[in-house]
Amino acid sequence: MPVIGVLTAGGDCPGLNAVIRGVVARADERDSEVLGIRNGWEGLMNGLTVSLDRDSVRGILTRGGTILGSSRTNPVKVDGGIEKIAANMEREGVDGLIAIGGEDTLGVAKSLHDAGVNVIGVPKTIDNDLGATDYTFGFDTAVNIAMEAIDRLHTTAESHHRVLIVEVMGRHAGWIAFHSGLAGGANVILIPEQDFDLDRVCGYIQKRFEDQYSPIIVVAEGAKPIGGFPDEDDSATDAFGHARLGGVAHWLEGQIEEKTGEEARATVLGHVQRGGTPTAFDRVLATRFGLHAIEAANEGNWGKMTALRSTEIDLVDLADAVAVLKTVPPELYEEAEVFFG
Ligand code: F6P
């Protein structure tokens, strides 16, 4: 009976448990065994495993987070990390791995595949920034959480005649800001793909007040003003070299008050966007990814990633999966600009 390991790595997101449940359900039907690996790559390097059967995944479809735990450990940066992983897989009798993660996790999966380890990737991230798939699961949930927050902020902004600034996640890609801002009727959307002109933003704010409404600005955490921030410090980075972001909304708060004289308040949504139950779209997408991933593993179709193409789930090469970061195209951003101000 083939044994397939499954792990979740990188930032968690709603839908991870749905993938695990899909993998286990189909494995059970096809007489393969699933070994859960705790805490992402760190757990695989340290041999932290748990056997998964139908009973152990009952009731997890609706649960956010990951029953397996996650970490941002990068085995490629650990001395002998890849060798440790290969040795632990052999010792545990694991024939192949399903690695559920974003750009970083799938990059590690590709390195493992290049080193001869059997691995299949499943794309997750609230950022929706993987080029090889139309959507990653987790994104739809995050957008809906942000949209609901924007809806709520509209009414309090109007009551107090304030500028409300909502900071959402997105380091390099502004998908969450763009979708939630458009869906929530934001008056300005600021994304990392396009450095913003602060004076122009202030112009939109003044225009909005002239029309007797209060402005809502949605800003992605990675957005920055033309010329950058005066005192930028990106010294704190994780194992994949990412700076810890967060703060643009508070920076804007001060700048807007100074330049327009209007009261401005920031709301940073942070990890709220990654928590809680997945939307129906994410539950279905994650489940289908899980079913197709274990199918690919049973067929020995290694070195691939499940991808949504239109309504179909395809398999693409891991190399293609990590080749291009999908960012918001300028022409799409321009479509939303008609609502600015
Ligand atoms: O990659 C997913 C993500 O939520 C990003 O949008 C965000 O910048 C990052 O993770 C935050 O990571 P952490 O939870 O490690 O601070």
Tab-separated table of C-alpha atoms and ligand atoms in Angstrom:
chain	number	residue	atom	x	y	z
A	1	MET	CA	0.000	0.000	0.000
A	2	PRO	CA	1.593	3.360	-1.022
A	3	VAL	CA	2.162	5.860	1.787
A	4	ILE	CA	1.720	9.552	0.936
A	5	GLY	CA	2.874	12.296	3.299
A	6	VAL	CA	0.936	15.553	3.469
A	7	LEU	CA	2.126	18.837	4.949
A	8	THR	CA	0.995	22.453	5.169
A	9	ALA	CA	3.697	25.132	5.152
A	10	GLY	CA	3.977	28.924	5.153
A	11	GLY	CA	1.215	31.284	6.278
A	12	ASP	CA	-2.001	29.391	7.038
A	13	CYS	CA	-5.235	30.146	5.232
A	14	PRO	CA	-8.852	28.999	5.227
A	15	GLY	CA	-9.275	25.810	3.186
A	16	LEU	CA	-6.124	23.915	4.236
A	17	ASN	CA	-8.187	21.392	6.185
A	18	ALA	CA	-10.496	20.883	3.219
A	19	VAL	CA	-7.488	19.838	1.112
A	20	ILE	CA	-6.302	17.407	3.806
A	21	ARG	CA	-9.821	15.946	4.053
A	22	GLY	CA	-10.003	15.534	0.255
A	23	VAL	CA	-6.605	13.803	0.165
A	24	VAL	CA	-7.554	11.386	2.950
A	25	ALA	CA	-11.016	10.585	1.533
A	26	ARG	CA	-9.709	9.669	-1.906
A	27	ALA	CA	-6.694	7.817	-0.456
A	28	ASP	CA	-9.016	5.738	1.685
A	29	GLU	CA	-11.067	4.802	-1.371
A	30	ARG	CA	-7.940	3.936	-3.385
A	31	ASP	CA	-6.207	1.922	-0.654
A	32	SER	CA	-3.325	4.268	-0.031
A	33	GLU	CA	-2.217	5.505	3.367
A	34	VAL	CA	-1.800	9.152	4.387
A	35	LEU	CA	0.782	10.291	6.884
A	36	GLY	CA	0.295	13.822	8.179
A	37	ILE	CA	3.460	15.835	8.794
A	38	ARG	CA	3.271	18.374	11.564
A	39	ASN	CA	4.418	21.992	11.240
A	40	GLY	CA	5.464	22.062	7.596
A	41	TRP	CA	9.053	21.447	6.501
A	42	GLU	CA	10.279	21.771	10.091
A	43	GLY	CA	8.217	18.705	11.060
A	44	LEU	CA	9.524	16.730	8.108
A	45	MET	CA	13.118	17.495	9.062
A	46	ASN	CA	12.398	16.389	12.632
A	47	GLY	CA	10.209	13.360	11.871
A	48	LEU	CA	6.987	14.745	13.456
A	49	THR	CA	4.212	12.690	11.902
A	50	VAL	CA	0.645	11.610	12.584
A	51	SER	CA	-1.355	8.922	10.805
A	52	LEU	CA	-4.487	10.279	9.078
A	53	ASP	CA	-7.630	8.267	8.377
A	54	ARG	CA	-11.273	9.106	7.653
A	55	ASP	CA	-12.056	9.444	11.361
A	56	SER	CA	-9.251	11.889	12.012
A	57	VAL	CA	-10.501	14.282	9.304
A	58	ARG	CA	-14.187	14.251	10.208
A	59	GLY	CA	-15.614	17.709	10.895
A	60	ILE	CA	-12.610	19.665	9.605
A	61	LEU	CA	-14.092	20.935	6.312
A	62	THR	CA	-15.404	24.102	7.914
A	63	ARG	CA	-12.430	24.717	10.207
A	64	GLY	CA	-9.925	27.452	9.414
A	65	GLY	CA	-6.201	27.021	10.014
A	66	THR	CA	-4.564	23.636	9.595
A	67	ILE	CA	-4.943	20.575	11.825
A	68	LEU	CA	-1.321	19.762	10.958
A	69	GLY	CA	0.206	23.073	12.004
A	70	SER	CA	2.533	25.147	9.855
A	71	SER	CA	5.877	26.931	9.970
A	72	ARG	CA	7.925	29.234	7.779
A	73	THR	CA	11.024	27.010	8.058
A	74	ASN	CA	13.034	26.867	4.837
A	75	PRO	CA	14.866	23.506	4.594
A	76	VAL	CA	16.865	24.743	1.604
A	77	LYS	CA	18.559	27.244	3.972
A	78	VAL	CA	19.244	24.574	6.637
A	79	ASP	CA	22.545	22.734	6.348
A	80	GLY	CA	21.707	19.235	5.066
A	81	GLY	CA	17.975	20.068	5.204
A	82	ILE	CA	17.042	18.339	1.944
A	83	GLU	CA	19.071	15.225	2.842
A	84	LYS	CA	17.329	15.104	6.238
A	85	ILE	CA	13.944	15.242	4.521
A	86	ALA	CA	14.847	12.439	2.092
A	87	ALA	CA	16.212	10.286	4.940
A	88	ASN	CA	13.121	10.839	7.128
A	89	MET	CA	10.806	9.983	4.257
A	90	GLU	CA	12.665	6.750	3.689
A	91	ARG	CA	12.670	5.873	7.395
A	92	GLU	CA	8.897	6.497	7.668
A	93	GLY	CA	8.261	4.567	4.429
A	94	VAL	CA	6.781	7.644	2.701
A	95	ASP	CA	6.650	7.124	-1.077
A	96	GLY	CA	5.811	10.706	-1.947
A	97	LEU	CA	4.709	14.037	-0.542
A	98	ILE	CA	1.830	16.430	-1.048
A	99	ALA	CA	3.046	19.901	-0.063
A	100	ILE	CA	0.295	22.490	0.394
A	101	GLY	CA	1.656	26.017	0.323
A	102	GLY	CA	2.342	29.263	-1.462
A	103	GLU	CA	5.218	30.562	-3.510
A	104	ASP	CA	7.890	29.718	-0.879
A	105	THR	CA	6.615	26.210	-0.100
A	106	LEU	CA	6.248	25.368	-3.767
A	107	GLY	CA	9.790	26.665	-4.378
A	108	VAL	CA	11.034	24.206	-1.759
A	109	ALA	CA	8.910	21.473	-3.372
A	110	LYS	CA	10.586	22.210	-6.695
A	111	SER	CA	14.062	21.987	-5.119
A	112	LEU	CA	13.094	18.654	-3.561
A	113	HIS	CA	11.782	17.387	-6.876
A	114	ASP	CA	15.064	18.456	-8.550
A	115	ALA	CA	16.892	16.482	-5.832
A	116	GLY	CA	14.899	13.335	-6.710
A	117	VAL	CA	12.227	13.485	-3.977
A	118	ASN	CA	8.674	12.552	-5.053
A	119	VAL	CA	6.494	15.586	-4.469
A	120	ILE	CA	3.265	17.220	-5.639
A	121	GLY	CA	2.286	20.796	-4.808
A	122	VAL	CA	-1.105	22.286	-3.959
A	123	PRO	CA	-1.364	26.100	-4.269
A	124	LYS	CA	-2.660	27.984	-1.256
A	125	THR	CA	-2.385	31.618	-0.328
A	126	ILE	CA	-4.739	34.406	0.519
A	127	ASP	CA	-2.533	36.575	-1.734
A	128	ASN	CA	-3.670	34.835	-4.982
A	129	ASP	CA	-0.267	35.624	-6.485
A	130	LEU	CA	0.676	32.301	-8.097
A	131	GLY	CA	0.871	32.623	-11.865
A	132	ALA	CA	0.083	29.056	-12.865
A	133	THR	CA	-3.420	28.861	-11.390
A	134	ASP	CA	-6.455	31.093	-11.944
A	135	TYR	CA	-7.113	31.163	-8.190
A	136	THR	CA	-5.510	29.919	-5.010
A	137	PHE	CA	-7.840	28.864	-2.210
A	138	GLY	CA	-7.985	31.199	0.804
A	139	PHE	CA	-8.162	34.287	-1.401
A	140	ASP	CA	-11.940	34.346	-1.716
A	141	THR	CA	-12.351	34.076	2.063
A	142	ALA	CA	-9.841	36.865	2.716
A	143	VAL	CA	-11.552	39.146	0.186
A	144	ASN	CA	-14.944	38.546	1.781
A	145	ILE	CA	-13.601	39.280	5.267
A	146	ALA	CA	-12.023	42.525	4.017
A	147	MET	CA	-15.173	43.490	2.098
A	148	GLU	CA	-17.319	43.025	5.179
A	149	ALA	CA	-14.923	45.214	7.175
A	150	ILE	CA	-15.114	47.932	4.493
A	151	ASP	CA	-18.938	47.766	4.492
A	152	ARG	CA	-18.923	48.314	8.241
A	153	LEU	CA	-16.385	51.127	8.076
A	154	HIS	CA	-18.498	53.084	5.578
A	155	THR	CA	-21.239	53.758	8.122
A	156	THR	CA	-18.969	54.875	10.928
A	157	ALA	CA	-16.883	56.995	8.521
A	158	GLU	CA	-20.056	58.846	7.449
A	159	SER	CA	-21.209	59.382	11.044
A	160	HIS	CA	-17.942	61.022	12.077
A	161	HIS	CA	-16.915	62.654	8.777
A	162	ARG	CA	-13.579	60.887	8.922
A	163	VAL	CA	-11.172	59.351	6.449
A	164	LEU	CA	-10.957	55.639	7.238
A	165	ILE	CA	-7.958	53.706	5.950
A	166	VAL	CA	-8.132	49.901	5.787
A	167	GLU	CA	-4.845	48.023	5.526
A	168	VAL	CA	-5.092	44.538	4.037
A	169	MET	CA	-2.461	41.870	3.366
A	170	GLY	CA	-0.460	41.651	0.142
A	171	ARG	CA	3.286	42.154	0.050
A	172	HIS	CA	3.956	42.198	-3.663
A	173	ALA	CA	0.499	41.645	-5.101
A	174	GLY	CA	-2.524	43.820	-4.433
A	175	TRP	CA	-5.222	41.283	-5.251
A	176	ILE	CA	-6.946	41.421	-1.858
A	177	ALA	CA	-6.905	45.228	-1.836
A	178	PHE	CA	-8.135	45.407	-5.411
A	179	HIS	CA	-10.994	42.914	-5.066
A	180	SER	CA	-12.161	43.966	-1.605
A	181	GLY	CA	-11.830	47.645	-2.491
A	182	LEU	CA	-13.859	47.256	-5.654
A	183	ALA	CA	-16.465	45.063	-3.941
A	184	GLY	CA	-16.652	47.381	-0.921
A	185	GLY	CA	-16.917	50.628	-2.873
A	186	ALA	CA	-13.606	52.104	-1.695
A	187	ASN	CA	-12.761	55.629	-2.842
A	188	VAL	CA	-9.070	54.902	-3.293
A	189	ILE	CA	-7.279	51.558	-3.658
A	190	LEU	CA	-3.505	51.482	-3.203
A	191	ILE	CA	-1.537	48.422	-4.306
A	192	PRO	CA	2.155	47.405	-4.271
A	193	GLU	CA	2.250	47.205	-8.073
A	194	GLN	CA	1.840	50.990	-8.449
A	195	ASP	CA	3.602	53.483	-6.192
A	196	PHE	CA	1.090	56.121	-5.175
A	197	ASP	CA	1.211	59.899	-5.362
A	198	LEU	CA	0.267	61.160	-1.897
A	199	ASP	CA	-0.960	64.526	-3.189
A	200	ARG	CA	-3.258	62.762	-5.620
A	201	VAL	CA	-4.634	60.582	-2.816
A	202	CYS	CA	-5.273	63.724	-0.753
A	203	GLY	CA	-7.028	65.265	-3.774
A	204	TYR	CA	-9.385	62.259	-3.927
A	205	ILE	CA	-10.099	62.672	-0.222
A	206	GLN	CA	-10.943	66.361	-0.534
A	207	LYS	CA	-13.162	65.684	-3.530
A	208	ARG	CA	-15.043	63.041	-1.593
A	209	PHE	CA	-15.698	65.421	1.316
A	210	GLU	CA	-16.863	68.118	-1.148
A	211	ASP	CA	-19.451	65.603	-2.394
A	212	GLN	CA	-20.656	65.232	1.236
A	213	TYR	CA	-19.340	61.702	1.661
A	214	SER	CA	-16.526	60.264	3.773
A	215	PRO	CA	-13.630	58.537	2.043
A	216	ILE	CA	-12.534	54.945	2.552
A	217	ILE	CA	-9.011	54.073	1.445
A	218	VAL	CA	-8.031	50.430	1.001
A	219	VAL	CA	-4.282	49.954	1.064
A	220	ALA	CA	-2.256	46.764	0.629
A	221	GLU	CA	0.481	46.352	3.255
A	222	GLY	CA	3.154	46.407	0.512
A	223	ALA	CA	1.985	49.653	-1.128
A	224	LYS	CA	4.343	52.601	-0.913
A	225	PRO	CA	4.510	56.250	-1.956
A	226	ILE	CA	6.505	57.341	-4.995
A	227	GLY	CA	10.086	57.649	-3.760
A	228	GLY	CA	9.469	55.228	-0.857
A	229	PHE	CA	9.045	55.869	2.874
A	230	PRO	CA	11.459	58.357	4.434
A	231	ASP	CA	12.623	55.977	7.203
A	232	GLU	CA	12.135	52.512	5.727
A	233	ASP	CA	13.529	49.620	7.803
A	234	ASP	CA	13.321	46.121	6.332
A	235	SER	CA	15.927	44.549	8.606
A	236	ALA	CA	13.559	41.973	10.187
A	237	THR	CA	13.096	39.183	7.642
A	238	ASP	CA	11.882	35.579	7.810
A	239	ALA	CA	13.637	32.411	6.526
A	240	PHE	CA	12.510	33.214	2.989
A	241	GLY	CA	13.880	36.772	3.182
A	242	HIS	CA	10.498	38.526	3.467
A	243	ALA	CA	10.385	41.725	5.490
A	244	ARG	CA	7.659	41.946	8.117
A	245	LEU	CA	5.326	44.588	6.730
A	246	GLY	CA	2.472	46.513	8.247
A	247	GLY	CA	2.298	50.183	9.004
A	248	VAL	CA	1.421	51.927	5.758
A	249	ALA	CA	-2.105	52.725	6.985
A	250	HIS	CA	-0.791	54.434	10.130
A	251	TRP	CA	1.748	56.330	8.058
A	252	LEU	CA	-1.055	57.504	5.746
A	253	GLU	CA	-3.154	58.529	8.744
A	254	GLY	CA	-0.553	61.125	9.803
A	255	GLN	CA	0.210	62.325	6.296
A	256	ILE	CA	-3.446	62.787	5.361
A	257	GLU	CA	-4.268	64.707	8.542
A	258	GLU	CA	-1.290	66.976	7.963
A	259	LYS	CA	-2.012	67.609	4.291
A	260	THR	CA	-5.826	67.848	4.311
A	261	GLY	CA	-6.694	68.849	7.875
A	262	GLU	CA	-9.285	66.041	7.939
A	263	GLU	CA	-9.381	63.477	10.725
A	264	ALA	CA	-8.039	60.094	9.535
A	265	ARG	CA	-8.094	56.708	11.309
A	266	ALA	CA	-6.415	53.459	10.342
A	267	THR	CA	-7.755	49.905	10.679
A	268	VAL	CA	-5.216	47.119	10.129
A	269	LEU	CA	-7.060	43.870	9.375
A	270	GLY	CA	-3.936	41.698	9.730
A	271	HIS	CA	-4.386	38.011	10.512
A	272	VAL	CA	-8.175	38.314	10.785
A	273	GLN	CA	-8.015	37.853	6.997
A	274	ARG	CA	-6.432	34.420	7.411
A	275	GLY	CA	-8.623	33.108	10.210
A	276	GLY	CA	-11.965	31.370	10.478
A	277	THR	CA	-14.118	29.287	8.220
A	278	PRO	CA	-13.573	29.224	4.428
A	279	THR	CA	-16.202	30.461	1.970
A	280	ALA	CA	-18.071	27.925	-0.175
A	281	PHE	CA	-15.809	28.782	-3.133
A	282	ASP	CA	-12.675	28.046	-1.117
A	283	ARG	CA	-14.097	24.847	0.394
A	284	VAL	CA	-14.918	23.497	-3.057
A	285	LEU	CA	-11.632	24.576	-4.663
A	286	ALA	CA	-9.546	23.205	-1.783
A	287	THR	CA	-11.444	19.918	-1.766
A	288	ARG	CA	-10.988	19.479	-5.519
A	289	PHE	CA	-7.255	20.296	-5.227
A	290	GLY	CA	-6.953	17.601	-2.533
A	291	LEU	CA	-8.747	14.982	-4.622
A	292	HIS	CA	-6.628	15.712	-7.700
A	293	ALA	CA	-3.362	15.845	-5.737
A	294	ILE	CA	-3.761	12.367	-4.237
A	295	GLU	CA	-4.879	11.065	-7.621
A	296	ALA	CA	-1.655	12.436	-9.151
A	297	ALA	CA	0.376	10.883	-6.313
A	298	ASN	CA	-1.245	7.489	-6.793
A	299	GLU	CA	-0.378	7.685	-10.487
A	300	GLY	CA	3.228	8.698	-9.695
A	301	ASN	CA	2.754	12.013	-11.507
A	302	TRP	CA	5.456	13.743	-9.420
A	303	GLY	CA	6.864	17.252	-9.834
A	304	LYS	CA	3.439	18.752	-10.568
A	305	MET	CA	1.075	21.231	-8.944
A	306	THR	CA	-2.709	21.203	-9.072
A	307	ALA	CA	-4.034	24.321	-10.799
A	308	LEU	CA	-7.454	25.801	-11.513
A	309	ARG	CA	-7.831	26.584	-15.205
A	310	SER	CA	-11.265	28.009	-15.866
A	311	THR	CA	-13.437	25.381	-14.151
A	312	GLU	CA	-11.069	22.426	-14.575
A	313	ILE	CA	-8.320	21.223	-12.242
A	314	ASP	CA	-5.126	20.661	-14.262
A	315	LEU	CA	-1.635	19.560	-13.344
A	316	VAL	CA	1.198	21.961	-14.169
A	317	ASP	CA	4.964	21.533	-13.695
A	318	LEU	CA	6.209	22.794	-10.344
A	319	ALA	CA	8.833	24.756	-12.274
A	320	ASP	CA	6.068	26.707	-14.061
A	321	ALA	CA	4.124	27.116	-10.827
A	322	VAL	CA	6.874	29.207	-9.222
A	323	ALA	CA	8.137	30.927	-12.382
A	324	VAL	CA	5.902	34.017	-12.364
A	325	LEU	CA	4.388	35.979	-9.505
A	326	LYS	CA	0.895	37.037	-10.583
A	327	THR	CA	0.359	40.718	-9.874
A	328	VAL	CA	-2.532	43.093	-10.612
A	329	PRO	CA	-2.158	44.249	-14.243
A	330	PRO	CA	-2.213	48.053	-14.798
A	331	GLU	CA	-5.204	47.867	-17.141
A	332	LEU	CA	-7.270	46.096	-14.458
A	333	TYR	CA	-6.290	48.700	-11.870
A	334	GLU	CA	-7.303	51.437	-14.323
A	335	GLU	CA	-10.799	49.940	-14.499
A	336	ALA	CA	-11.274	50.701	-10.795
A	337	GLU	CA	-9.919	54.260	-11.023
A	338	VAL	CA	-13.287	55.569	-12.248
A	339	PHE	CA	-14.508	55.157	-8.644
A	340	PHE	CA	-11.586	57.013	-7.050
A	341	GLY	CA	-12.340	60.314	-5.398
B	1	F6P	O1	1.578	35.034	2.296
B	1	F6P	C1	0.440	35.155	3.050
B	1	F6P	C2	0.534	36.320	3.994
B	1	F6P	O2	-0.679	36.401	4.712
B	1	F6P	C3	0.866	37.675	3.359
B	1	F6P	O3	-0.215	38.329	2.768
B	1	F6P	C4	1.441	38.418	4.526
B	1	F6P	O4	2.312	39.444	4.105
B	1	F6P	C5	2.183	37.359	5.260
B	1	F6P	O5	1.560	36.133	4.943
B	1	F6P	C6	2.214	37.549	6.748
B	1	F6P	O6	2.963	36.520	7.294
B	1	F6P	P1	3.110	36.205	8.847
B	1	F6P	O7	1.825	35.606	9.306
B	1	F6P	O8	4.229	35.236	8.923
B	1	F6P	O9	3.386	37.506	9.491
